[in-house]
XYZ file of N, CA, C and O in Angstrom:
612
model
N 182.430 -126.887 103.276
C 182.543 -126.744 101.873
C 184.045 -126.577 101.529
O 184.768 -125.832 102.120
N 184.493 -127.257 100.497
C 185.902 -127.282 100.089
C 186.047 -126.392 98.852
O 185.261 -126.487 97.920
N 187.074 -125.567 98.874
C 187.300 -124.678 97.723
C 187.959 -125.431 96.560
O 188.519 -126.486 96.766
N 187.880 -124.855 95.388
C 188.450 -125.471 94.206
C 189.971 -125.534 94.328
O 190.606 -126.467 93.850
N 190.551 -124.561 95.007
C 191.989 -124.523 95.167
C 192.467 -125.683 96.089
O 193.502 -126.280 95.837
N 191.673 -125.944 97.121
C 192.061 -127.010 98.033
C 191.942 -128.390 97.388
O 192.749 -129.265 97.652
N 190.976 -128.569 96.496
C 190.793 -129.865 95.843
C 191.881 -130.167 94.795
O 192.415 -131.262 94.745
N 192.159 -129.189 93.958
C 193.095 -129.427 92.825
C 194.491 -128.894 93.066
O 195.414 -129.282 92.363
N 194.666 -127.990 93.969
C 195.963 -127.377 94.199
C 196.215 -126.204 93.288
O 197.246 -125.553 93.390
N 195.345 -125.922 92.349
C 195.482 -124.786 91.442
C 194.615 -123.646 91.941
O 193.617 -123.873 92.605
N 194.959 -122.399 91.600
C 194.122 -121.269 92.032
C 192.725 -121.360 91.396
O 192.550 -121.979 90.352
N 191.759 -120.752 92.054
C 190.367 -120.814 91.602
C 190.173 -120.132 90.255
O 189.340 -120.507 89.475
N 190.964 -119.105 89.944
C 190.759 -118.383 88.699
C 191.203 -119.221 87.484
O 190.740 -118.995 86.370
N 192.066 -120.230 87.683
C 192.442 -121.126 86.587
C 191.225 -121.927 86.115
O 191.089 -122.180 84.914
N 190.390 -122.310 87.018
C 189.213 -123.094 86.621
C 188.235 -122.271 85.758
O 187.576 -122.786 84.897
N 188.234 -120.936 85.986
C 187.374 -120.077 85.185
C 187.903 -120.063 83.730
O 187.097 -120.029 82.791
N 189.186 -120.060 83.570
C 189.753 -120.056 82.205
C 189.534 -121.397 81.500
O 189.247 -121.449 80.321
N 189.682 -122.468 82.239
C 189.559 -123.811 81.619
C 188.109 -124.100 81.243
O 187.823 -124.671 80.199
N 187.169 -123.691 82.112
C 185.765 -124.024 81.865
C 185.099 -123.068 80.887
O 183.953 -123.296 80.497
N 185.769 -121.977 80.487
C 185.187 -121.058 79.533
C 184.249 -120.048 80.136
O 183.481 -119.411 79.419
N 184.288 -119.840 81.443
C 183.452 -118.852 82.054
C 183.979 -117.450 81.723
O 185.150 -117.256 81.402
N 183.111 -116.459 81.801
C 183.496 -115.088 81.507
C 184.477 -114.566 82.570
O 184.383 -114.908 83.728
N 185.415 -113.742 82.090
C 186.366 -113.124 82.995
C 185.836 -111.726 83.314
O 185.476 -110.983 82.428
N 185.851 -111.381 84.590
C 185.328 -110.048 84.952
C 186.466 -109.010 84.979
O 187.633 -109.349 84.840
N 186.093 -107.772 85.155
C 187.068 -106.686 85.140
C 188.004 -106.754 86.336
O 189.167 -106.324 86.226
N 187.571 -107.259 87.419
C 188.428 -107.375 88.590
C 189.576 -108.327 88.313
O 190.722 -108.066 88.716
N 189.341 -109.390 87.588
C 190.398 -110.319 87.214
C 191.436 -109.610 86.339
O 192.651 -109.774 86.550
N 190.986 -108.840 85.368
C 191.893 -108.126 84.469
C 192.686 -107.085 85.260
O 193.889 -106.920 85.100
N 192.023 -106.349 86.165
C 192.657 -105.333 86.981
C 193.739 -105.953 87.860
O 194.878 -105.441 87.971
N 193.473 -107.094 88.463
C 194.443 -107.769 89.289
C 195.616 -108.281 88.470
O 196.777 -108.198 88.913
N 195.355 -108.754 87.280
C 196.449 -109.247 86.414
C 197.356 -108.076 86.011
O 198.590 -108.210 85.986
N 196.780 -106.936 85.666
C 197.578 -105.774 85.310
C 198.353 -105.232 86.520
O 199.490 -104.775 86.390
N 197.748 -105.259 87.684
C 198.381 -104.771 88.879
C 199.593 -105.620 89.282
O 200.593 -105.123 89.713
N 199.493 -106.918 89.039
C 200.610 -107.825 89.343
C 201.809 -107.493 88.464
O 202.925 -107.676 88.867
N 201.599 -107.021 87.253
C 202.653 -106.706 86.304
C 202.841 -105.194 86.141
O 203.287 -104.741 85.089
N 202.480 -104.431 87.141
C 202.537 -102.978 87.075
C 203.942 -102.497 86.724
O 204.120 -101.600 85.931
N 204.950 -103.107 87.296
C 206.341 -102.705 87.049
C 206.705 -102.888 85.582
O 207.431 -102.093 85.012
N 206.199 -103.954 84.954
C 206.463 -104.184 83.542
C 205.829 -103.109 82.662
O 206.490 -102.543 81.782
N 204.557 -102.789 82.922
C 203.891 -101.783 82.107
C 204.482 -100.407 82.305
O 204.626 -99.607 81.363
N 204.864 -100.079 83.530
C 205.511 -98.795 83.809
C 206.858 -98.699 83.120
O 207.206 -97.695 82.531
N 207.621 -99.789 83.184
C 208.933 -99.805 82.531
C 208.792 -99.664 81.022
O 209.587 -98.916 80.381
N 207.837 -100.322 80.397
C 207.607 -100.212 78.981
C 207.175 -98.795 78.577
O 207.588 -98.277 77.542
N 206.354 -98.172 79.426
C 205.928 -96.791 79.138
C 207.111 -95.842 79.221
O 207.275 -94.962 78.345
N 207.950 -95.965 80.202
C 209.125 -95.100 80.334
C 210.105 -95.364 79.173
O 210.670 -94.414 78.604
N 210.307 -96.612 78.792
C 211.178 -96.927 77.668
C 210.630 -96.332 76.373
O 211.393 -95.788 75.571
N 209.336 -96.401 76.157
C 208.733 -95.793 74.970
C 208.902 -94.290 74.952
O 209.169 -93.690 73.900
N 208.759 -93.639 76.089
C 208.964 -92.209 76.190
C 210.404 -91.811 75.874
O 210.645 -90.888 75.112
N 211.362 -92.571 76.420
C 212.781 -92.283 76.143
C 213.088 -92.487 74.660
O 213.787 -91.679 74.045
N 212.556 -93.568 74.057
C 212.818 -93.820 72.619
C 212.182 -92.743 71.781
O 212.798 -92.318 70.795
N 211.002 -92.280 72.103
C 210.330 -91.217 71.317
C 211.078 -89.900 71.379
O 211.285 -89.250 70.367
N 211.537 -89.509 72.564
C 212.290 -88.278 72.711
C 213.646 -88.401 71.995
O 214.107 -87.493 71.299
N 214.299 -89.555 72.155
C 215.584 -89.776 71.503
C 215.481 -89.735 69.997
O 216.342 -89.215 69.310
N 214.391 -90.297 69.435
C 214.209 -90.306 67.990
C 214.094 -88.868 67.469
O 214.697 -88.558 66.443
N 213.382 -88.029 68.157
C 213.207 -86.653 67.710
C 214.490 -85.825 67.922
O 214.644 -84.801 67.271
N 215.344 -86.263 68.799
C 216.631 -85.567 68.959
C 217.583 -85.938 67.849
O 218.347 -85.116 67.335
N 217.565 -87.221 67.447
C 218.453 -87.694 66.397
C 217.976 -87.281 65.010
O 218.740 -86.872 64.159
N 216.666 -87.392 64.777
C 216.037 -87.041 63.478
C 215.062 -85.882 63.686
O 213.873 -86.096 63.821
N 215.560 -84.632 63.714
C 214.644 -83.516 63.947
C 213.654 -83.341 62.804
O 213.931 -83.714 61.657
N 212.538 -82.811 63.105
C 211.487 -82.567 62.141
C 211.905 -81.449 61.165
O 212.372 -80.406 61.582
N 211.783 -81.707 59.872
C 212.105 -80.698 58.870
C 210.865 -80.466 57.995
O 210.032 -81.368 57.837
N 210.808 -79.282 57.425
C 209.700 -78.937 56.558
C 210.230 -78.626 55.181
O 211.357 -78.219 55.011
N 209.400 -78.858 54.188
C 209.772 -78.598 52.791
C 208.883 -77.500 52.204
O 207.698 -77.449 52.540
N 209.485 -76.691 51.381
C 208.723 -75.697 50.629
C 209.056 -75.881 49.123
O 210.197 -76.215 48.793
N 208.095 -75.700 48.302
C 208.240 -75.883 46.860
C 207.844 -74.594 46.139
O 206.960 -73.878 46.579
N 208.545 -74.337 45.044
C 208.148 -73.262 44.162
C 208.358 -73.749 42.736
O 209.219 -74.585 42.469
N 207.548 -73.244 41.850
C 207.620 -73.645 40.444
C 207.977 -72.420 39.594
O 207.355 -71.380 39.755
N 208.953 -72.570 38.753
C 209.401 -71.501 37.889
C 209.094 -71.851 36.433
O 209.382 -72.947 35.954
N 208.494 -70.908 35.728
C 208.263 -71.060 34.280
C 209.334 -70.215 33.592
O 209.377 -68.998 33.760
N 210.218 -70.878 32.869
C 211.365 -70.209 32.241
C 211.167 -70.070 30.752
O 210.758 -71.024 30.073
N 211.483 -68.894 30.246
C 211.405 -68.665 28.793
C 212.777 -68.965 28.183
O 213.783 -68.473 28.656
N 212.796 -69.758 27.155
C 214.040 -70.123 26.461
C 214.202 -69.230 25.235
O 213.252 -68.835 24.611
N 215.463 -68.945 24.887
C 215.691 -68.157 23.676
C 215.303 -68.959 22.454
O 215.408 -70.184 22.449
N 214.839 -68.276 21.412
C 214.433 -69.036 20.213
C 215.648 -69.656 19.506
O 216.746 -69.125 19.535
N 215.384 -70.785 18.895
C 216.405 -71.439 18.080
C 217.384 -72.333 18.871
O 218.368 -72.748 18.323
N 217.095 -72.635 20.110
C 217.949 -73.546 20.880
C 217.160 -74.777 21.253
O 215.938 -74.761 21.280
N 217.872 -75.859 21.530
C 217.222 -77.124 21.904
C 216.707 -76.974 23.349
O 217.510 -76.756 24.293
N 215.405 -77.105 23.576
C 214.861 -76.922 24.935
C 215.372 -77.971 25.940
O 215.469 -77.694 27.114
N 215.697 -79.149 25.485
C 216.196 -80.185 26.366
C 217.559 -79.781 26.946
O 217.799 -79.919 28.148
N 218.407 -79.233 26.109
C 219.737 -78.800 26.572
C 219.614 -77.606 27.508
O 220.288 -77.532 28.528
N 218.702 -76.700 27.189
C 218.510 -75.527 28.039
C 217.990 -75.912 29.424
O 218.463 -75.411 30.442
N 217.042 -76.872 29.468
C 216.526 -77.286 30.770
C 217.570 -78.026 31.573
O 217.639 -77.888 32.812
N 218.441 -78.806 30.912
C 219.523 -79.494 31.632
C 220.527 -78.455 32.167
O 221.010 -78.587 33.283
N 220.819 -77.444 31.382
C 221.716 -76.370 31.836
C 221.128 -75.606 33.007
O 221.816 -75.190 33.945
N 219.794 -75.358 32.960
C 219.134 -74.680 34.074
C 219.244 -75.462 35.375
O 219.483 -74.883 36.444
N 219.045 -76.762 35.296
C 219.194 -77.601 36.500
C 220.613 -77.569 36.994
O 220.871 -77.539 38.224
N 221.573 -77.612 36.080
C 222.993 -77.544 36.498
C 223.300 -76.224 37.126
O 224.044 -76.154 38.143
N 222.781 -75.124 36.611
C 222.981 -73.808 37.181
C 222.368 -73.726 38.587
O 222.933 -73.071 39.500
N 221.201 -74.304 38.769
C 220.524 -74.277 40.058
C 221.338 -74.946 41.152
O 221.323 -74.529 42.305
N 222.102 -75.963 40.799
C 222.851 -76.717 41.781
C 224.255 -76.163 42.038
O 225.003 -76.749 42.833
N 224.610 -75.035 41.459
C 225.924 -74.477 41.662
C 226.013 -73.746 43.009
O 225.013 -73.293 43.571
N 227.248 -73.667 43.527
C 227.428 -72.976 44.792
C 227.239 -71.454 44.649
O 226.939 -70.781 45.628
N 227.385 -70.952 43.421
C 227.197 -69.501 43.213
C 225.733 -69.118 43.505
O 225.465 -68.089 44.131
N 224.809 -69.985 43.070
C 223.389 -69.730 43.360
C 223.157 -69.836 44.861
O 222.424 -69.042 45.473
N 223.767 -70.829 45.493
C 223.628 -70.995 46.939
C 224.182 -69.817 47.718
O 223.557 -69.356 48.684
N 225.327 -69.288 47.288
C 225.912 -68.127 47.959
C 225.060 -66.871 47.796
O 224.888 -66.092 48.714
N 224.479 -66.706 46.588
C 223.573 -65.563 46.374
C 222.340 -65.670 47.265
O 221.862 -64.688 47.818
N 221.813 -66.900 47.361
C 220.639 -67.101 48.226
C 220.976 -66.834 49.673
O 220.144 -66.246 50.411
N 222.153 -67.211 50.104
C 222.570 -66.954 51.505
C 222.702 -65.442 51.715
O 222.321 -64.937 52.784
N 223.232 -64.730 50.754
C 223.326 -63.275 50.883
C 221.925 -62.665 50.974
O 221.677 -61.740 51.744
N 220.968 -63.177 50.172
C 219.576 -62.645 50.232
C 218.968 -62.951 51.605
O 218.272 -62.119 52.175
N 219.238 -64.152 52.116
C 218.681 -64.547 53.422
C 219.343 -63.788 54.568
O 218.741 -63.606 55.629
N 220.599 -63.374 54.371
C 221.311 -62.686 55.453
C 221.784 -63.632 56.552
O 221.868 -63.220 57.696
N 222.083 -64.843 56.177
C 222.556 -65.856 57.151
C 223.932 -66.341 56.718
O 224.064 -67.328 56.015
N 225.027 -65.697 57.129
C 226.351 -66.063 56.714
C 226.823 -67.425 57.235
O 227.711 -68.045 56.666
N 226.209 -67.919 58.318
C 226.625 -69.209 58.858
C 226.004 -70.408 58.114
O 226.338 -71.541 58.395
N 225.166 -70.150 57.158
C 224.518 -71.210 56.384
C 225.438 -71.587 55.224
O 226.021 -70.742 54.581
N 225.561 -72.892 54.974
C 226.431 -73.418 53.936
C 225.634 -73.599 52.653
O 224.532 -74.122 52.693
N 226.183 -73.221 51.464
C 225.418 -73.388 50.203
C 225.041 -74.858 49.920
O 223.969 -75.134 49.406
N 225.940 -75.785 50.258
C 225.647 -77.199 50.009
C 224.507 -77.685 50.901
O 223.616 -78.403 50.480
N 224.491 -77.248 52.172
C 223.413 -77.616 53.087
C 222.102 -76.943 52.684
O 221.023 -77.523 52.868
N 222.199 -75.740 52.188
C 220.990 -75.025 51.773
C 220.330 -75.704 50.588
O 219.109 -75.937 50.583
N 221.112 -75.978 49.561
C 220.552 -76.570 48.334
C 220.241 -78.051 48.479
O 219.362 -78.539 47.778
N 220.934 -78.760 49.297
C 220.675 -80.198 49.423
C 221.267 -80.962 48.252
O 222.079 -80.452 47.467
N 220.842 -82.193 48.075
C 221.378 -83.048 47.007
C 220.797 -82.662 45.639
O 221.525 -82.526 44.667
N 219.508 -82.538 45.551
C 218.850 -82.179 44.289
C 217.781 -81.118 44.581
O 216.627 -81.482 44.866
N 218.107 -79.854 44.498
C 217.128 -78.833 44.834
C 216.044 -78.645 43.751
O 214.975 -78.196 44.057
N 216.359 -79.044 42.520
C 215.410 -78.812 41.459
C 215.044 -80.053 40.698
O 215.759 -81.047 40.703
N 213.908 -79.945 39.997
C 213.438 -81.059 39.190
C 212.739 -80.460 37.973
O 211.987 -79.505 38.088
N 213.019 -81.035 36.821
C 212.398 -80.565 35.590
C 211.010 -81.171 35.459
O 210.873 -82.393 35.429
N 210.013 -80.339 35.406
C 208.621 -80.812 35.193
C 208.351 -80.972 33.702
O 207.777 -81.946 33.264
N 208.753 -79.964 32.942
C 208.692 -80.030 31.483
C 209.884 -79.235 30.969
O 210.754 -78.837 31.733
N 209.907 -78.979 29.668
C 211.085 -78.307 29.109
C 211.271 -76.902 29.622
O 212.381 -76.393 29.691
N 210.181 -76.232 30.019
C 210.258 -74.844 30.491
C 209.894 -74.664 31.948
O 209.848 -73.524 32.417
N 209.615 -75.718 32.651
C 209.146 -75.607 34.034
C 210.083 -76.365 34.961
O 210.369 -77.527 34.750
N 210.541 -75.685 35.993
C 211.395 -76.282 37.035
C 210.720 -76.105 38.398
O 210.206 -75.037 38.684
N 210.752 -77.170 39.173
C 210.248 -77.114 40.549
C 211.428 -77.136 41.468
O 212.291 -78.015 41.396
N 211.488 -76.179 42.427
C 212.564 -76.121 43.410
C 211.990 -76.524 44.763
O 210.952 -76.037 45.171
N 212.714 -77.386 45.483
C 212.306 -77.885 46.797
C 213.438 -77.625 47.782
O 214.575 -78.072 47.533
N 213.173 -76.949 48.875
C 214.180 -76.617 49.862
C 213.616 -76.992 51.261
O 212.444 -76.756 51.527
N 214.484 -77.516 52.137
C 214.106 -77.845 53.489
C 214.375 -76.682 54.428
O 215.206 -75.821 54.129
N 213.663 -76.717 55.592
C 213.887 -75.713 56.611
C 213.384 -76.207 57.958
O 212.576 -77.148 58.020
N 213.848 -75.588 59.031
C 213.437 -76.054 60.368
C 211.974 -75.716 60.724
O 211.389 -76.373 61.556
N 211.436 -74.702 60.086
C 210.031 -74.318 60.291
C 209.409 -74.105 58.918
O 210.090 -73.860 57.924
N 208.088 -74.143 58.830
C 207.430 -73.909 57.529
C 207.729 -72.525 56.964
O 207.985 -72.375 55.758
N 207.756 -71.494 57.808
C 208.031 -70.139 57.305
C 209.467 -70.007 56.866
O 209.752 -69.322 55.862
N 210.391 -70.639 57.549
C 211.806 -70.584 57.162
C 212.035 -71.338 55.864
O 212.813 -70.898 55.011
N 211.367 -72.457 55.667
C 211.485 -73.215 54.410
C 210.959 -72.380 53.247
O 211.585 -72.324 52.170
N 209.861 -71.665 53.449
C 209.299 -70.818 52.411
C 210.258 -69.638 52.112
O 210.460 -69.276 50.943
N 210.823 -69.072 53.142
C 211.758 -67.970 52.962
C 212.993 -68.447 52.194
O 213.466 -67.738 51.312
N 213.487 -69.623 52.494
C 214.659 -70.151 51.810
C 214.374 -70.462 50.348
O 215.190 -70.180 49.475
N 213.235 -71.074 50.071
C 212.950 -71.426 48.683
C 212.732 -70.147 47.857
O 213.123 -70.084 46.671
N 212.174 -69.103 48.432
C 212.029 -67.833 47.726
C 213.408 -67.210 47.423
O 213.623 -66.705 46.344
N 214.308 -67.306 48.387
C 215.663 -66.746 48.205
C 216.423 -67.545 47.129
O 217.102 -66.923 46.268
N 216.286 -68.861 47.115
C 216.973 -69.662 46.103
C 216.373 -69.370 44.720
O 217.121 -69.242 43.718
N 215.051 -69.236 44.629
C 214.430 -68.913 43.311
C 214.903 -67.573 42.824
O 215.242 -67.392 41.645
N 214.963 -66.542 43.688
C 215.429 -65.215 43.300
C 216.893 -65.255 42.877
O 217.264 -64.638 41.851
N 217.703 -65.978 43.626
C 219.134 -66.068 43.301
C 219.333 -66.778 41.984
O 220.165 -66.372 41.173
N 218.549 -67.807 41.723
C 218.664 -68.545 40.463
C 218.257 -67.664 39.293
O 218.946 -67.607 38.267
N 217.155 -66.968 39.452
C 216.709 -66.097 38.319
C 217.664 -64.940 38.078
O 217.902 -64.563 36.948
N 218.290 -64.415 39.175
C 219.289 -63.343 38.990
C 220.539 -63.890 38.291
O 221.120 -63.263 37.419
N 220.934 -65.083 38.681
C 222.149 -65.696 38.131
C 221.923 -66.092 36.656
O 222.835 -65.976 35.848
N 220.715 -66.527 36.341
C 220.402 -66.993 35.001
C 220.298 -65.823 34.003
O 220.604 -65.947 32.838
N 219.857 -64.670 34.496
C 219.635 -63.540 33.554
C 220.902 -62.783 33.198
O 221.962 -63.018 33.611
C-alpha cells in the first residue's frame, strides 16, 4: 500500500485540508506545538506591555462632590457662579486644602488639576478631584470643598 505522501510528495495532512475532511484535535495540538516559541514569545511580550502600560499610566480614581451655594440678593447669578469657579481654581484654595490634608509636599496645581469645578446651574457647583486610591480621592475632594467654602465666606 502506498501512502498519500509518497504518491504526491505532499504531507498527508494537506490532503485532509484540500478534500474538506474534518480536522481533529491532534492536528491542532501538533500545529500549536510546532509554533510554541511564537505563542510563548507573544505571551511574554503581552505581559511586558501590560506591566509597562500600568507603570507609565498609573491608575487614578476620581471623587465628586456637589455644593449648593447661596447667592446674595440683588446680584446677577451668572456673574456670581463665574466668580465662584474662578475662586475654586485659585492657588489660595489649593494651599488651604493642602493645609487641611496635612500634606506639604502636594502642589496646589497638581491637587486642583486643570478644571476642578463645573457649574451645574447658577447655584450648584460640582468639584472633581483625582487621587491614587478611592479613599484618598474622597479625602482630597472634601478638603478642597472645605477650603473653597472657607475662602468664599
